[in-house]
Coordinates of C-alpha atoms (C1' of nucleotides) in Angstrom, one line a residue:
Chain A
M7 CA 33.3 -4.3 -39.8
T8 CA 31.4 -5.5 -36.7
E9 CA 29.6 -7.9 -39.0
Y10 CA 32.8 -9.2 -40.4
L11 CA 34.4 -9.7 -37.0
K12 CA 31.3 -11.6 -35.8
Q13 CA 31.5 -13.7 -38.8
I14 CA 35.1 -14.8 -38.4
L15 CA 34.6 -15.3 -34.7
S16 CA 31.7 -17.6 -35.2
D17 CA 33.5 -19.4 -37.9
A18 CA 36.3 -20.0 -35.4
L19 CA 33.9 -21.2 -32.8
T20 CA 32.7 -24.0 -35.1
K21 CA 36.0 -25.7 -34.3
F22 CA 34.9 -25.9 -30.6
E23 CA 32.4 -28.4 -29.5
L24 CA 29.7 -26.2 -28.0
D25 CA 26.2 -27.1 -27.0
E26 CA 25.0 -23.6 -28.0
T27 CA 26.7 -20.8 -29.7
P28 CA 26.9 -17.7 -27.5
E29 CA 26.0 -14.3 -28.7
I30 CA 29.2 -12.5 -29.8
Q31 CA 29.5 -9.1 -28.3
L32 CA 31.9 -6.5 -29.8
E33 CA 32.7 -3.1 -28.5
A34 CA 35.0 -0.3 -29.0
P35 CA 37.5 -0.1 -26.1
K36 CA 37.7 3.2 -24.3
D37 CA 41.4 3.0 -24.2
P38 CA 42.8 3.1 -27.8
T39 CA 45.8 1.1 -26.7
H40 CA 43.4 -1.8 -26.4
G41 CA 42.9 -1.7 -30.1
D42 CA 39.9 -0.7 -32.3
A43 CA 37.5 -3.5 -31.4
S44 CA 37.3 -6.0 -28.7
T45 CA 35.3 -9.0 -27.6
N46 CA 34.7 -10.6 -24.3
L47 CA 33.9 -13.9 -26.0
A48 CA 36.5 -16.0 -24.2
M49 CA 35.3 -14.7 -20.8
T50 CA 31.7 -15.7 -21.5
L51 CA 32.9 -19.1 -22.6
A52 CA 35.0 -19.7 -19.5
R53 CA 32.1 -21.3 -17.6
P54 CA 30.6 -23.7 -20.2
L55 CA 34.1 -24.8 -21.3
R56 CA 35.4 -24.9 -17.7
N57 CA 38.7 -23.4 -18.7
N58 CA 40.3 -20.1 -17.9
P59 CA 39.5 -17.3 -20.3
R60 CA 43.0 -16.6 -21.4
A61 CA 43.5 -20.2 -22.5
I62 CA 40.2 -20.1 -24.4
A63 CA 41.2 -16.8 -26.0
T64 CA 44.5 -18.4 -27.2
Q65 CA 42.5 -21.3 -28.8
I66 CA 40.1 -18.9 -30.5
I67 CA 42.9 -16.9 -32.0
E68 CA 44.6 -20.1 -33.3
A69 CA 41.3 -21.0 -35.0
L70 CA 40.7 -17.6 -36.3
E71 CA 41.2 -16.8 -40.1
Y72 CA 41.1 -13.2 -41.1
D73 CA 41.8 -10.9 -44.0
E74 CA 45.0 -9.0 -43.4
R75 CA 43.7 -6.2 -45.5
K76 CA 41.2 -5.5 -42.8
I77 CA 42.8 -6.6 -39.6
S78 CA 46.4 -6.0 -38.7
S79 CA 46.6 -7.7 -35.4
V80 CA 44.7 -9.8 -32.9
E81 CA 45.8 -9.9 -29.2
I82 CA 44.8 -11.2 -25.9
A83 CA 44.8 -8.7 -23.1
G84 CA 43.6 -8.3 -19.5
P85 CA 41.5 -11.0 -18.1
G86 CA 40.8 -12.5 -21.5
F87 CA 39.7 -9.8 -24.0
I88 CA 40.5 -10.4 -27.6
N89 CA 41.5 -7.1 -29.2
F90 CA 41.5 -6.4 -32.9
R91 CA 43.4 -3.7 -34.6
Y92 CA 42.2 -2.4 -38.0
A93 CA 44.6 -2.5 -40.9
E94 CA 45.5 0.8 -42.5
D95 CA 44.1 -0.2 -45.9
Y96 CA 40.8 -0.8 -44.2
L97 CA 40.8 2.8 -42.9
Y98 CA 41.4 4.3 -46.3
D99 CA 38.8 2.1 -48.0
E100 CA 36.2 3.0 -45.4
L101 CA 37.1 6.7 -45.5
A102 CA 36.7 6.6 -49.3
S103 CA 33.2 5.2 -49.0
I104 CA 32.2 7.7 -46.4
I105 CA 33.3 10.5 -48.7
E106 CA 31.1 8.9 -51.3
E107 CA 28.1 8.9 -49.0
G108 CA 28.4 12.7 -48.4
E109 CA 25.3 14.2 -46.9
A110 CA 23.7 10.7 -46.5
F111 CA 26.6 9.6 -44.3
G112 CA 25.1 8.3 -41.0
K113 CA 21.9 6.9 -42.5
S114 CA 21.1 3.3 -41.9
E115 CA 18.4 0.8 -42.6
L116 CA 17.9 -0.2 -39.0
N117 CA 14.2 0.9 -39.0
S118 CA 13.6 0.9 -42.7
G119 CA 10.2 -0.2 -43.8
K120 CA 8.7 0.7 -40.5
K121 CA 5.9 3.2 -40.2
V122 CA 6.4 5.2 -37.0
Q123 CA 4.3 7.8 -35.4
I124 CA 5.5 10.1 -32.6
E125 CA 3.1 12.2 -30.5
F126 CA 4.6 15.1 -28.7
V127 CA 4.1 18.6 -27.4
S128 CA 0.4 18.0 -27.2
A129 CA -0.2 21.1 -25.1
N130 CA -3.8 22.3 -25.0
P131 CA -4.3 25.7 -26.4
T132 CA -4.6 27.6 -23.1
G133 CA -1.4 29.7 -23.4
P134 CA 2.0 30.1 -25.1
L135 CA 4.5 27.3 -24.9
T136 CA 6.7 27.6 -21.9
V137 CA 10.2 26.4 -21.2
G138 CA 8.5 23.4 -19.6
H139 CA 7.0 22.3 -23.0
G140 CA 10.4 23.0 -24.6
R141 CA 12.0 19.8 -23.4
N142 CA 9.1 17.8 -24.7
A143 CA 9.0 19.5 -28.1
V144 CA 12.7 19.3 -28.7
L145 CA 13.1 15.8 -27.4
G146 CA 10.2 14.5 -29.6
D147 CA 11.3 16.2 -32.7
T148 CA 14.9 15.0 -32.3
V149 CA 13.8 11.4 -31.6
A150 CA 11.8 11.7 -34.8
R151 CA 14.8 12.8 -36.8
L152 CA 16.9 10.0 -35.3
M153 CA 14.2 7.5 -36.4
E154 CA 14.2 9.1 -39.9
W155 CA 17.9 8.7 -40.2
T156 CA 17.6 5.0 -39.3
G157 CA 15.1 4.6 -42.2
A158 CA 11.7 4.9 -40.5
E159 CA 8.8 6.5 -42.3
L160 CA 7.7 9.0 -39.7
D161 CA 4.7 11.1 -38.8
R162 CA 4.7 13.8 -36.1
E163 CA 1.4 14.3 -34.4
Y164 CA 0.1 16.9 -32.0
Y165 CA -2.8 15.7 -29.8
F166 CA -5.0 18.3 -28.2
N167 CA -8.3 18.9 -26.4
N168 CA -10.2 22.1 -27.2
A169 CA -13.2 21.3 -25.0
G170 CA -13.8 20.9 -21.3
R171 CA -13.4 23.0 -18.3
Q172 CA -10.0 24.5 -19.0
M173 CA -11.1 25.9 -22.3
R174 CA -14.3 27.3 -20.9
V175 CA -12.3 29.2 -18.2
L176 CA -10.0 30.4 -21.0
G177 CA -13.0 31.7 -23.0
Q178 CA -14.4 33.4 -19.9
S179 CA -11.1 35.0 -19.1
V180 CA -10.9 36.6 -22.5
Q181 CA -14.6 37.6 -22.2
A182 CA -13.9 39.4 -19.0
R183 CA -10.9 41.2 -20.4
Y184 CA -12.9 42.2 -23.5
L185 CA -15.7 43.7 -21.4
E186 CA -13.1 45.5 -19.3
I187 CA -11.5 47.0 -22.4
L188 CA -15.0 48.3 -23.5
G189 CA -15.5 49.7 -20.0
K190 CA -18.4 47.4 -19.2
D191 CA -19.0 45.5 -16.0
S192 CA -17.1 42.3 -15.9
E193 CA -16.2 39.6 -13.5
F194 CA -12.9 37.8 -13.9
P195 CA -13.6 34.1 -13.5
E196 CA -12.4 32.1 -10.5
G197 CA -9.1 30.5 -11.4
G198 CA -9.0 32.4 -14.7
Y199 CA -6.0 32.9 -16.9
E200 CA -4.2 36.0 -15.9
G201 CA -1.5 36.3 -18.6
E202 CA -1.0 39.4 -20.7
Y203 CA -1.7 37.4 -23.8
I204 CA -5.3 37.1 -22.7
K205 CA -5.6 40.9 -22.8
D206 CA -4.0 40.9 -26.3
I207 CA -6.5 38.5 -27.6
A208 CA -9.4 40.5 -26.0
Q209 CA -8.0 43.7 -27.6
E210 CA -7.9 42.1 -31.0
L211 CA -11.5 41.1 -30.6
A212 CA -12.5 44.5 -29.5
D213 CA -10.7 46.0 -32.5
E214 CA -12.4 43.6 -34.9
K215 CA -15.9 43.4 -33.5
G216 CA -16.3 46.5 -31.4
V217 CA -19.3 46.1 -29.0
A218 CA -20.9 43.3 -31.1
L219 CA -20.0 40.6 -28.5
V220 CA -21.0 42.4 -25.4
D221 CA -24.1 40.2 -24.9
S222 CA -22.6 37.1 -26.2
D223 CA -21.7 34.0 -24.1
W224 CA -18.1 32.9 -23.8
T225 CA -18.1 30.6 -26.9
P226 CA -16.8 33.1 -29.5
F227 CA -14.1 34.2 -27.0
K228 CA -12.9 30.6 -26.6
E229 CA -12.8 30.1 -30.3
K230 CA -10.9 33.3 -30.9
A231 CA -8.5 32.4 -28.1
E232 CA -7.9 28.9 -29.4
Q233 CA -7.2 30.1 -32.8
A234 CA -4.8 32.9 -31.6
I235 CA -3.0 30.6 -29.2
F236 CA -2.6 27.9 -31.8
A237 CA -1.2 30.3 -34.2
D238 CA 1.3 31.4 -31.6
I239 CA 2.2 27.8 -30.7
D240 CA 2.8 27.0 -34.3
A241 CA 5.0 30.0 -34.8
T242 CA 7.1 29.0 -31.7
L243 CA 7.5 25.5 -33.0
K244 CA 8.4 26.7 -36.4
R245 CA 11.0 28.9 -34.9
M246 CA 12.4 25.9 -33.1
N247 CA 12.6 24.0 -36.4
I248 CA 9.7 21.8 -35.6
H249 CA 6.9 20.9 -38.1
M250 CA 3.9 18.8 -37.2
D251 CA 2.4 16.5 -39.9
N252 CA -0.9 16.1 -38.0
H253 CA -3.0 17.7 -35.4
F254 CA -5.5 15.4 -33.7
N255 CA -8.4 16.7 -31.8
E256 CA -9.6 14.6 -28.9
H257 CA -13.1 15.7 -29.8
D258 CA -13.0 13.6 -33.0
L259 CA -12.9 10.4 -30.9
Y260 CA -16.4 11.3 -29.6
E261 CA -17.8 12.3 -33.0
N262 CA -16.6 9.1 -34.7
G263 CA -17.9 6.8 -32.0
D264 CA -14.4 5.5 -31.0
I265 CA -15.0 6.3 -27.3
E266 CA -18.3 4.4 -27.1
S267 CA -16.8 1.5 -29.1
V268 CA -13.9 1.2 -26.7
V269 CA -16.2 1.0 -23.7
A270 CA -18.4 -1.5 -25.5
R271 CA -15.5 -3.7 -26.5
L272 CA -14.0 -3.7 -23.0
R273 CA -17.4 -4.4 -21.6
E274 CA -17.8 -7.4 -23.9
K275 CA -14.6 -8.8 -22.5
G276 CA -15.9 -8.3 -19.0
L277 CA -13.3 -5.7 -18.1
V278 CA -15.8 -2.9 -17.6
Y279 CA -18.6 -2.6 -15.0
D280 CA -20.8 0.0 -13.5
A281 CA -20.7 1.0 -9.8
D282 CA -21.6 4.0 -7.8
G283 CA -23.0 5.7 -10.9
A284 CA -19.6 5.5 -12.6
T285 CA -18.1 3.2 -15.2
W286 CA -15.0 1.3 -14.1
F287 CA -12.2 -0.4 -15.9
K288 CA -10.9 -3.5 -14.1
T289 CA -7.2 -2.4 -13.9
T290 CA -6.9 -4.9 -11.1
E291 CA -6.8 -7.6 -13.8
F292 CA -3.6 -6.0 -14.9
G293 CA -1.9 -5.9 -11.6
K294 CA -3.1 -2.5 -10.3
E295 CA -4.3 -2.2 -6.7
K296 CA -7.5 -0.4 -7.7
D297 CA -9.9 -0.3 -10.6
T298 CA -10.0 2.9 -12.5
V299 CA -12.9 5.1 -13.4
L300 CA -13.4 5.5 -17.2
I301 CA -16.7 7.5 -17.0
K302 CA -17.5 9.7 -14.1
S303 CA -21.0 9.6 -12.5
T304 CA -21.5 13.0 -14.2
G305 CA -21.3 11.2 -17.6
E306 CA -18.0 12.7 -18.5
P307 CA -15.2 10.4 -19.4
T308 CA -11.9 10.7 -17.4
Y309 CA -8.8 11.4 -19.6
R310 CA -7.9 7.7 -19.6
L311 CA -10.7 6.7 -21.8
P312 CA -9.9 9.0 -24.7
D313 CA -6.3 8.2 -24.2
I314 CA -7.0 4.5 -24.8
A315 CA -9.3 5.3 -27.7
Y316 CA -6.6 7.5 -29.2
H317 CA -3.9 4.9 -29.0
A318 CA -6.3 2.3 -30.5
N319 CA -7.0 4.8 -33.3
K320 CA -3.3 5.3 -34.0
L321 CA -2.7 1.5 -34.2
D322 CA -5.7 1.2 -36.5
R323 CA -3.9 3.6 -38.8
G324 CA -1.3 0.9 -39.4
Y325 CA 1.7 2.2 -37.5
D326 CA 4.3 -0.3 -36.6
M327 CA 5.4 1.8 -33.7
C328 CA 3.8 4.7 -31.8
I329 CA 6.1 6.8 -29.6
D330 CA 4.7 9.1 -26.9
V331 CA 6.7 11.8 -25.2
F332 CA 5.5 12.4 -21.7
G333 CA 6.6 14.4 -18.7
A334 CA 7.2 12.5 -15.5
D335 CA 3.9 13.6 -14.2
H336 CA 2.2 11.3 -16.7
I337 CA 4.1 8.3 -15.6
A338 CA 1.2 6.8 -13.8
T339 CA -1.2 7.0 -16.7
Y340 CA 0.4 5.1 -19.4
P341 CA 0.2 1.6 -17.8
D342 CA -3.6 2.0 -17.9
V343 CA -3.4 2.9 -21.6
L344 CA -1.2 -0.1 -22.3
S345 CA -3.6 -2.3 -20.4
G346 CA -6.5 -0.8 -22.3
I347 CA -5.1 -1.4 -25.7
S348 CA -3.8 -4.9 -25.0
A349 CA -7.3 -5.7 -23.6
L350 CA -8.6 -4.6 -27.0
G351 CA -6.3 -7.0 -28.7
Y352 CA -3.6 -4.7 -29.8
D353 CA 0.1 -5.4 -29.4
K354 CA 1.2 -3.1 -26.6
E355 CA 4.9 -3.6 -27.7
K356 CA 4.0 -1.2 -30.5
V357 CA 3.6 1.6 -28.0
D358 CA 6.7 3.1 -26.6
V359 CA 6.7 5.9 -24.0
V360 CA 9.6 8.3 -23.6
I361 CA 9.4 9.8 -20.1
Y362 CA 11.5 12.8 -19.4
Q363 CA 12.1 14.3 -16.0
F364 CA 11.0 17.7 -15.1
V365 CA 12.8 20.9 -16.0
T366 CA 13.5 23.0 -13.0
I367 CA 13.6 26.6 -13.8
V368 CA 16.2 28.5 -11.9
K369 CA 15.5 32.2 -12.0
D370 CA 17.5 34.7 -9.9
G371 CA 19.3 31.8 -8.4
K372 CA 16.1 30.2 -7.0
P373 CA 13.9 27.4 -8.2
F374 CA 10.8 28.9 -9.9
K375 CA 7.4 27.3 -9.8
M376 CA 5.5 27.8 -13.0
S377 CA 1.8 28.0 -13.7
T378 CA 0.2 28.8 -17.0
R379 CA -2.9 29.9 -15.3
K380 CA -1.1 32.4 -13.0
A381 CA 1.0 33.6 -15.8
N382 CA 4.2 32.7 -13.9
F383 CA 6.2 31.3 -16.7
V384 CA 9.0 31.8 -19.0
T385 CA 7.9 31.3 -22.6
L386 CA 10.0 29.5 -25.2
D387 CA 9.8 32.6 -27.3
E388 CA 11.3 34.7 -24.6
L389 CA 14.0 32.1 -24.1
M390 CA 14.8 32.1 -27.8
D391 CA 14.9 35.9 -27.9
E392 CA 17.7 35.6 -25.3
V393 CA 19.8 32.7 -26.4
G394 CA 18.6 31.8 -29.9
A395 CA 17.0 28.6 -31.2
D396 CA 20.2 26.6 -31.5
V397 CA 21.2 27.0 -27.9
T398 CA 17.6 26.3 -26.8
R399 CA 17.5 23.1 -28.7
F400 CA 20.9 22.0 -27.6
F401 CA 20.3 22.8 -24.0
F402 CA 17.2 20.5 -23.8
L403 CA 19.0 17.7 -25.6
M404 CA 22.4 17.6 -23.9
R405 CA 21.2 15.6 -21.0
S406 CA 19.6 12.2 -20.6
P407 CA 15.8 12.5 -20.7
N408 CA 15.8 10.5 -17.5
T409 CA 17.5 13.1 -15.4
H410 CA 16.2 16.3 -14.0
L411 CA 17.2 19.3 -16.1
E412 CA 18.2 22.4 -14.3
F413 CA 17.6 25.4 -16.5
D414 CA 19.2 28.4 -15.1
I415 CA 17.8 31.3 -17.0
A416 CA 20.6 33.7 -16.1
Q417 CA 23.2 31.2 -17.0
A418 CA 21.6 30.4 -20.3
K419 CA 21.5 34.1 -21.1
E420 CA 25.1 34.8 -20.1
A421 CA 26.6 31.6 -21.1
G422 CA 26.0 32.2 -24.8
E423 CA 29.7 32.2 -25.6
K424 CA 30.7 29.3 -23.4
N425 CA 27.8 27.1 -24.3
P426 CA 28.9 23.7 -25.6
V427 CA 26.9 24.0 -28.7
F428 CA 29.4 26.5 -30.0
Y429 CA 32.1 24.0 -29.6
L430 CA 30.5 21.9 -32.3
Q431 CA 29.5 24.8 -34.5
Y432 CA 33.0 26.3 -34.2
A433 CA 34.7 23.2 -35.3
H434 CA 32.5 23.2 -38.4
A435 CA 33.0 26.8 -39.1
R436 CA 36.7 26.4 -38.7
I437 CA 36.9 23.6 -41.3
C438 CA 34.9 25.7 -43.7
S439 CA 37.3 28.5 -43.3
I440 CA 40.3 26.3 -44.0
L441 CA 38.5 24.8 -47.1
R442 CA 37.9 28.3 -48.5
K443 CA 41.5 29.2 -48.1
A444 CA 42.8 25.9 -49.5
E445 CA 40.8 26.4 -52.6
E446 CA 42.7 29.5 -53.4
E447 CA 46.1 27.9 -52.7
Y448 CA 45.9 24.6 -54.4
S449 CA 44.6 23.0 -57.6
F450 CA 44.1 19.3 -57.2
K451 CA 44.4 16.1 -59.2
I452 CA 41.4 13.9 -59.6
E453 CA 42.8 11.1 -57.5
V454 CA 43.1 11.5 -53.7
Q455 CA 45.8 9.5 -52.0
L456 CA 44.2 8.8 -48.7
N457 CA 47.0 6.5 -47.7
L458 CA 49.1 9.5 -47.0
L459 CA 47.1 10.0 -43.8
K460 CA 49.4 8.2 -41.3
E461 CA 49.7 10.5 -38.3
D462 CA 48.1 9.4 -35.1
A463 CA 45.8 12.4 -35.1
E464 CA 44.7 11.5 -38.6
T465 CA 43.9 7.8 -38.0
A466 CA 42.3 8.6 -34.7
L467 CA 40.0 11.1 -36.5
I468 CA 39.2 8.6 -39.2
K469 CA 38.2 6.0 -36.7
T470 CA 36.0 8.4 -34.8
L471 CA 34.2 9.2 -38.0
F472 CA 33.4 5.5 -38.6
K473 CA 31.4 5.4 -35.4
F474 CA 28.8 7.9 -36.6
P475 CA 26.1 5.5 -38.0
K476 CA 26.3 3.5 -34.8
A477 CA 26.0 6.6 -32.6
I478 CA 22.8 7.5 -34.5
Q479 CA 21.4 4.0 -34.1
S480 CA 22.2 3.9 -30.4
A481 CA 20.6 7.2 -29.8
A482 CA 17.6 6.2 -31.9
E483 CA 17.1 2.9 -30.2
A484 CA 17.4 4.3 -26.7
R485 CA 15.4 7.4 -27.7
E486 CA 18.3 9.4 -26.1
P487 CA 19.5 12.2 -28.3
H488 CA 22.2 13.2 -25.8
R489 CA 24.2 10.2 -27.0
L490 CA 24.6 11.8 -30.4
I491 CA 25.8 15.0 -28.7
N492 CA 28.4 13.1 -26.8
Y493 CA 29.6 11.5 -30.0
L494 CA 29.7 14.8 -31.9
N495 CA 31.9 16.2 -29.1
D496 CA 34.3 13.4 -29.7
V497 CA 34.4 14.3 -33.4
A498 CA 35.0 17.9 -32.7
S499 CA 37.6 17.1 -30.2
A500 CA 39.4 14.6 -32.5
F501 CA 39.3 17.2 -35.3
T502 CA 40.8 19.9 -33.1
T503 CA 43.7 17.6 -32.2
F504 CA 44.2 16.9 -35.9
Y505 CA 44.0 20.6 -36.6
H506 CA 46.8 21.3 -34.1
D507 CA 49.1 18.5 -35.1
C508 CA 48.7 18.5 -38.8
R509 CA 48.8 21.6 -41.0
I510 CA 46.8 21.5 -44.2
I511 CA 47.8 24.6 -46.0
G512 CA 51.5 24.7 -46.6
V513 CA 52.3 21.0 -47.0
D514 CA 52.9 19.4 -50.3
A515 CA 49.9 19.2 -52.6
D516 CA 49.2 15.4 -52.4
L517 CA 49.2 15.4 -48.6
A518 CA 47.2 18.6 -48.5
Q519 CA 44.6 17.1 -50.7
A520 CA 44.3 14.0 -48.5
R521 CA 44.0 16.2 -45.4
I522 CA 41.4 18.4 -47.1
A523 CA 39.4 15.3 -47.9
L524 CA 39.5 14.3 -44.3
A525 CA 38.6 17.8 -43.1
K526 CA 35.7 17.9 -45.5
T527 CA 34.4 14.6 -44.3
T528 CA 34.6 15.8 -40.7
A529 CA 32.7 18.9 -41.6
Q530 CA 30.1 16.8 -43.4
T531 CA 29.8 14.5 -40.3
L532 CA 29.3 17.4 -38.0
K533 CA 26.8 19.0 -40.3
N534 CA 24.8 15.8 -40.6
G535 CA 24.9 15.4 -36.8
L536 CA 23.8 19.0 -36.2
T537 CA 21.0 18.5 -38.7
I538 CA 19.7 15.6 -36.7
L539 CA 19.8 17.8 -33.6
G540 CA 17.9 20.5 -35.6
I541 CA 20.8 22.9 -35.1
T542 CA 22.5 25.0 -37.8
A543 CA 26.0 24.3 -38.9
P544 CA 27.4 27.8 -39.7
E545 CA 30.2 28.3 -42.2
R546 CA 31.5 31.3 -40.5
M547 CA 31.5 32.4 -36.9
Chain B
rG5 C1' 1.2 3.8 3.3
rC6 C1' 2.1 2.1 -2.0
rG7 C1' 4.2 2.8 -7.1
rC8 C1' 7.8 5.1 -10.6
rC9 C1' 12.4 8.0 -11.4
rC10 C1' 16.9 9.8 -9.4
rA11 C1' 21.7 10.1 -6.1
rU12 C1' 28.8 9.9 -9.7
rA13 C1' 34.7 15.7 -9.0
rG14 C1' 33.1 22.2 -5.5
rC15 C1' 28.7 22.9 -9.6
rU16 C1' 26.0 20.8 -14.1
rC17 C1' 26.2 16.1 -16.3
rA18 C1' 28.6 11.4 -19.2
rA19 C1' 30.0 6.4 -19.0
rC20 C1' 28.2 2.5 -25.7
rU21 C1' 22.5 -1.2 -21.3
rG22 C1' 27.7 -6.1 -16.9
rG23 C1' 33.8 -5.0 -19.0
rA24 C1' 40.0 -3.2 -18.8
rU25 C1' 43.0 2.8 -15.1
rA26 C1' 34.9 6.1 -13.8
rG27 C1' 35.2 10.7 -18.1
rA28 C1' 33.7 15.9 -20.2
rG29 C1' 32.1 21.1 -19.5
rC30 C1' 31.9 25.1 -16.0
rA31 C1' 34.8 27.0 -11.6
rA32 C1' 40.5 27.0 -9.8
rC33 C1' 45.8 26.8 -11.1
rU34 C1' 50.3 26.6 -15.0
rG35 C1' 51.7 27.2 -20.0
rC36 C1' 50.6 28.3 -25.6
rC37 C1' 48.4 33.5 -30.6
rU38 C1' 54.3 37.3 -36.5
rU39 C1' 51.9 30.4 -39.5
rC40 C1' 44.9 27.3 -41.9
rU41 C1' 39.4 30.9 -36.7
rA42 C1' 42.7 31.2 -29.2
rA43 C1' 34.6 30.5 -29.3
rG44 C1' 40.9 26.9 -29.4
rC45 C1' 45.1 23.6 -27.4
rA46 C1' 48.4 21.1 -23.7
rG47 C1' 49.0 20.3 -18.6
rU48 C1' 47.9 20.3 -12.9
rA49 C1' 44.4 19.6 -9.1
rG50 C1' 39.8 17.6 -7.8
rG51 C1' 36.4 10.5 -6.4
rU52 C1' 35.5 5.0 -0.8
rU53 C1' 30.3 6.4 -7.7
rU54 C1' 25.0 8.4 -0.7
rC55 C1' 25.4 4.1 3.0
rA56 C1' 25.2 -1.5 4.2
rG57 C1' 25.0 -6.2 2.3
rG58 C1' 24.3 -9.8 -2.0
rU59 C1' 24.9 -12.0 -7.2
rU60 C1' 30.1 -13.5 -10.6
rC61 C1' 35.7 -14.2 -13.8
rG62 C1' 34.2 -8.6 -13.4
rA63 C1' 29.3 -4.0 -10.5
rG64 C1' 28.6 3.3 -11.1
rU65 C1' 25.4 -0.3 -13.9
rC66 C1' 21.6 -6.2 -11.6
rC67 C1' 19.1 -7.9 -6.5
rU68 C1' 17.8 -6.7 -1.1
rG69 C1' 17.6 -3.1 2.7
rA70 C1' 18.6 2.0 4.6
rU71 C1' 19.0 7.4 3.9
rG72 C1' 18.0 11.8 1.1
rG73 C1' 15.3 14.3 -3.1
rG74 C1' 11.6 14.5 -7.4
rC75 C1' 6.8 12.8 -9.4
rG76 C1' 2.6 10.2 -9.1
rU77 C1' -1.0 7.5 -6.1
rA78 C1' -8.6 12.0 -7.6
rC79 C1' -15.3 10.2 -10.3
rC80 C1' -8.5 16.8 -12.2
rA81 C1' -5.9 16.8 -17.4

RNA sequence: GCGCCCAUAGCUCAACUGGAUAGAGCAACUGCCUUCUAAGCAGUAGGUUUCAGGUUCGAGUCCUGAUGGGCGUACCA
């Protein structure tokens, strides 16, 4: 429809003498009395044509030729908006095609043919996933689903580092607990991991190997810990309905020579130099105040170097778009990565970073500072034990990534019944219940007469359903899943109004059949939307 | 000091990327279950969109400055 309106408007504009044709913007007015679609075209033309917007609007409308089967009226309103109203026939034709689409309704070709990779979670295996990782995980997975629904071919990747100081301390922490369990002398490492899960891992080792590891170094402890923690992380992700296609070990970038090659290539371009025993990247060339260390004087790379190599590696794999999901604490690092890859000759427009603000945990009414090392955290598993996976996912998605998310544990636990996710699920379950009853009451003809749907609540609901594909596209493009939630709330709300105003069971068979078709389509839309959010659509509640 | 993000109803947040009278959910108040699920619906109340300027037909949204908060600004990841 939007395309059609743009077409007829631009046809009308050919009758004006314009130096350049303006972009035609169409939007759905907030206030339904302003019609179903509207354009500010006359206002944007006011200046070039040196005429007042309402006069221009009048001329545009005079020049406009439209199909009365699609548009029932065109009006000028306010400062010069041109408002369109859909014809009833159009509504029924569209509804019929939505019914046809079924569980594919909402899909589009916006990103079709594009190979997209999204990297998210990427927590190193030092402990269970916490509520803090939850926002990253759910956001990444949902953006992935949105991209898939707009046609992209998508890979989900988990990037990790199982070497380095953190992992050594982890191994030593397990080692100390292991020795403790066997009653041997042990010294808990400085800054070691204090969580209970460390003891569990040590206990398992003691059960499996007995005293065989008493004289070992920390390596087997690290390996066991890594394996156990990854198994735990995978289980948590699975519980949240998240499946990774790939795990990428930072270590591979060293093994395959990518790290060295990146430094060499940058050096060739004169962007790398040695000073004070370290190797520096000339980030000043890219507008930064200071250059950045790539390799420390100890010979160890800083995290920026593998990050650059990793992104180069991704682009080498042929992705058209690579999306990273980062917490706000990484905000300073990605400009270096972008500088790095564009210096290497890659198109940095192909890397898109989704930054989300921190989750503030509120426990017992107070903000709660978390630390994996100190074992001060709330795990995602604990949270899901309390409120379930659906509520957990929904909670992380309902707000814009760009705003701080306050997660009140007590409220999340208590609020189960009042949580807005139930509003959507309830609407779905309610429709299913009606459909079950209706099947017993009626037997229907083959042909549905959708044109019997003439009540305000009915047409309003139909028009709301139309907006679904656009809601998905908007959420996908902005990488903001909460937009889809807002939309689904509109659907549920429009349905509830319909439910209260229009009975389904008890009216004559033809009308009942038309209303059932509408209810069914609403349920399908809710279900498709919830599927994108990774949330179940229950048939009974 | 410098950079990024944020500031909207008592609380938590929206506002389709500059559009028409700034909207929801909690919390408060008033109604509605012998009829398809009341986990619901209808209504009332609640706002100088932190402040001061600017840009234009039009600003919560853009630019400048101020104030308050978060995160960075390491040869930590």
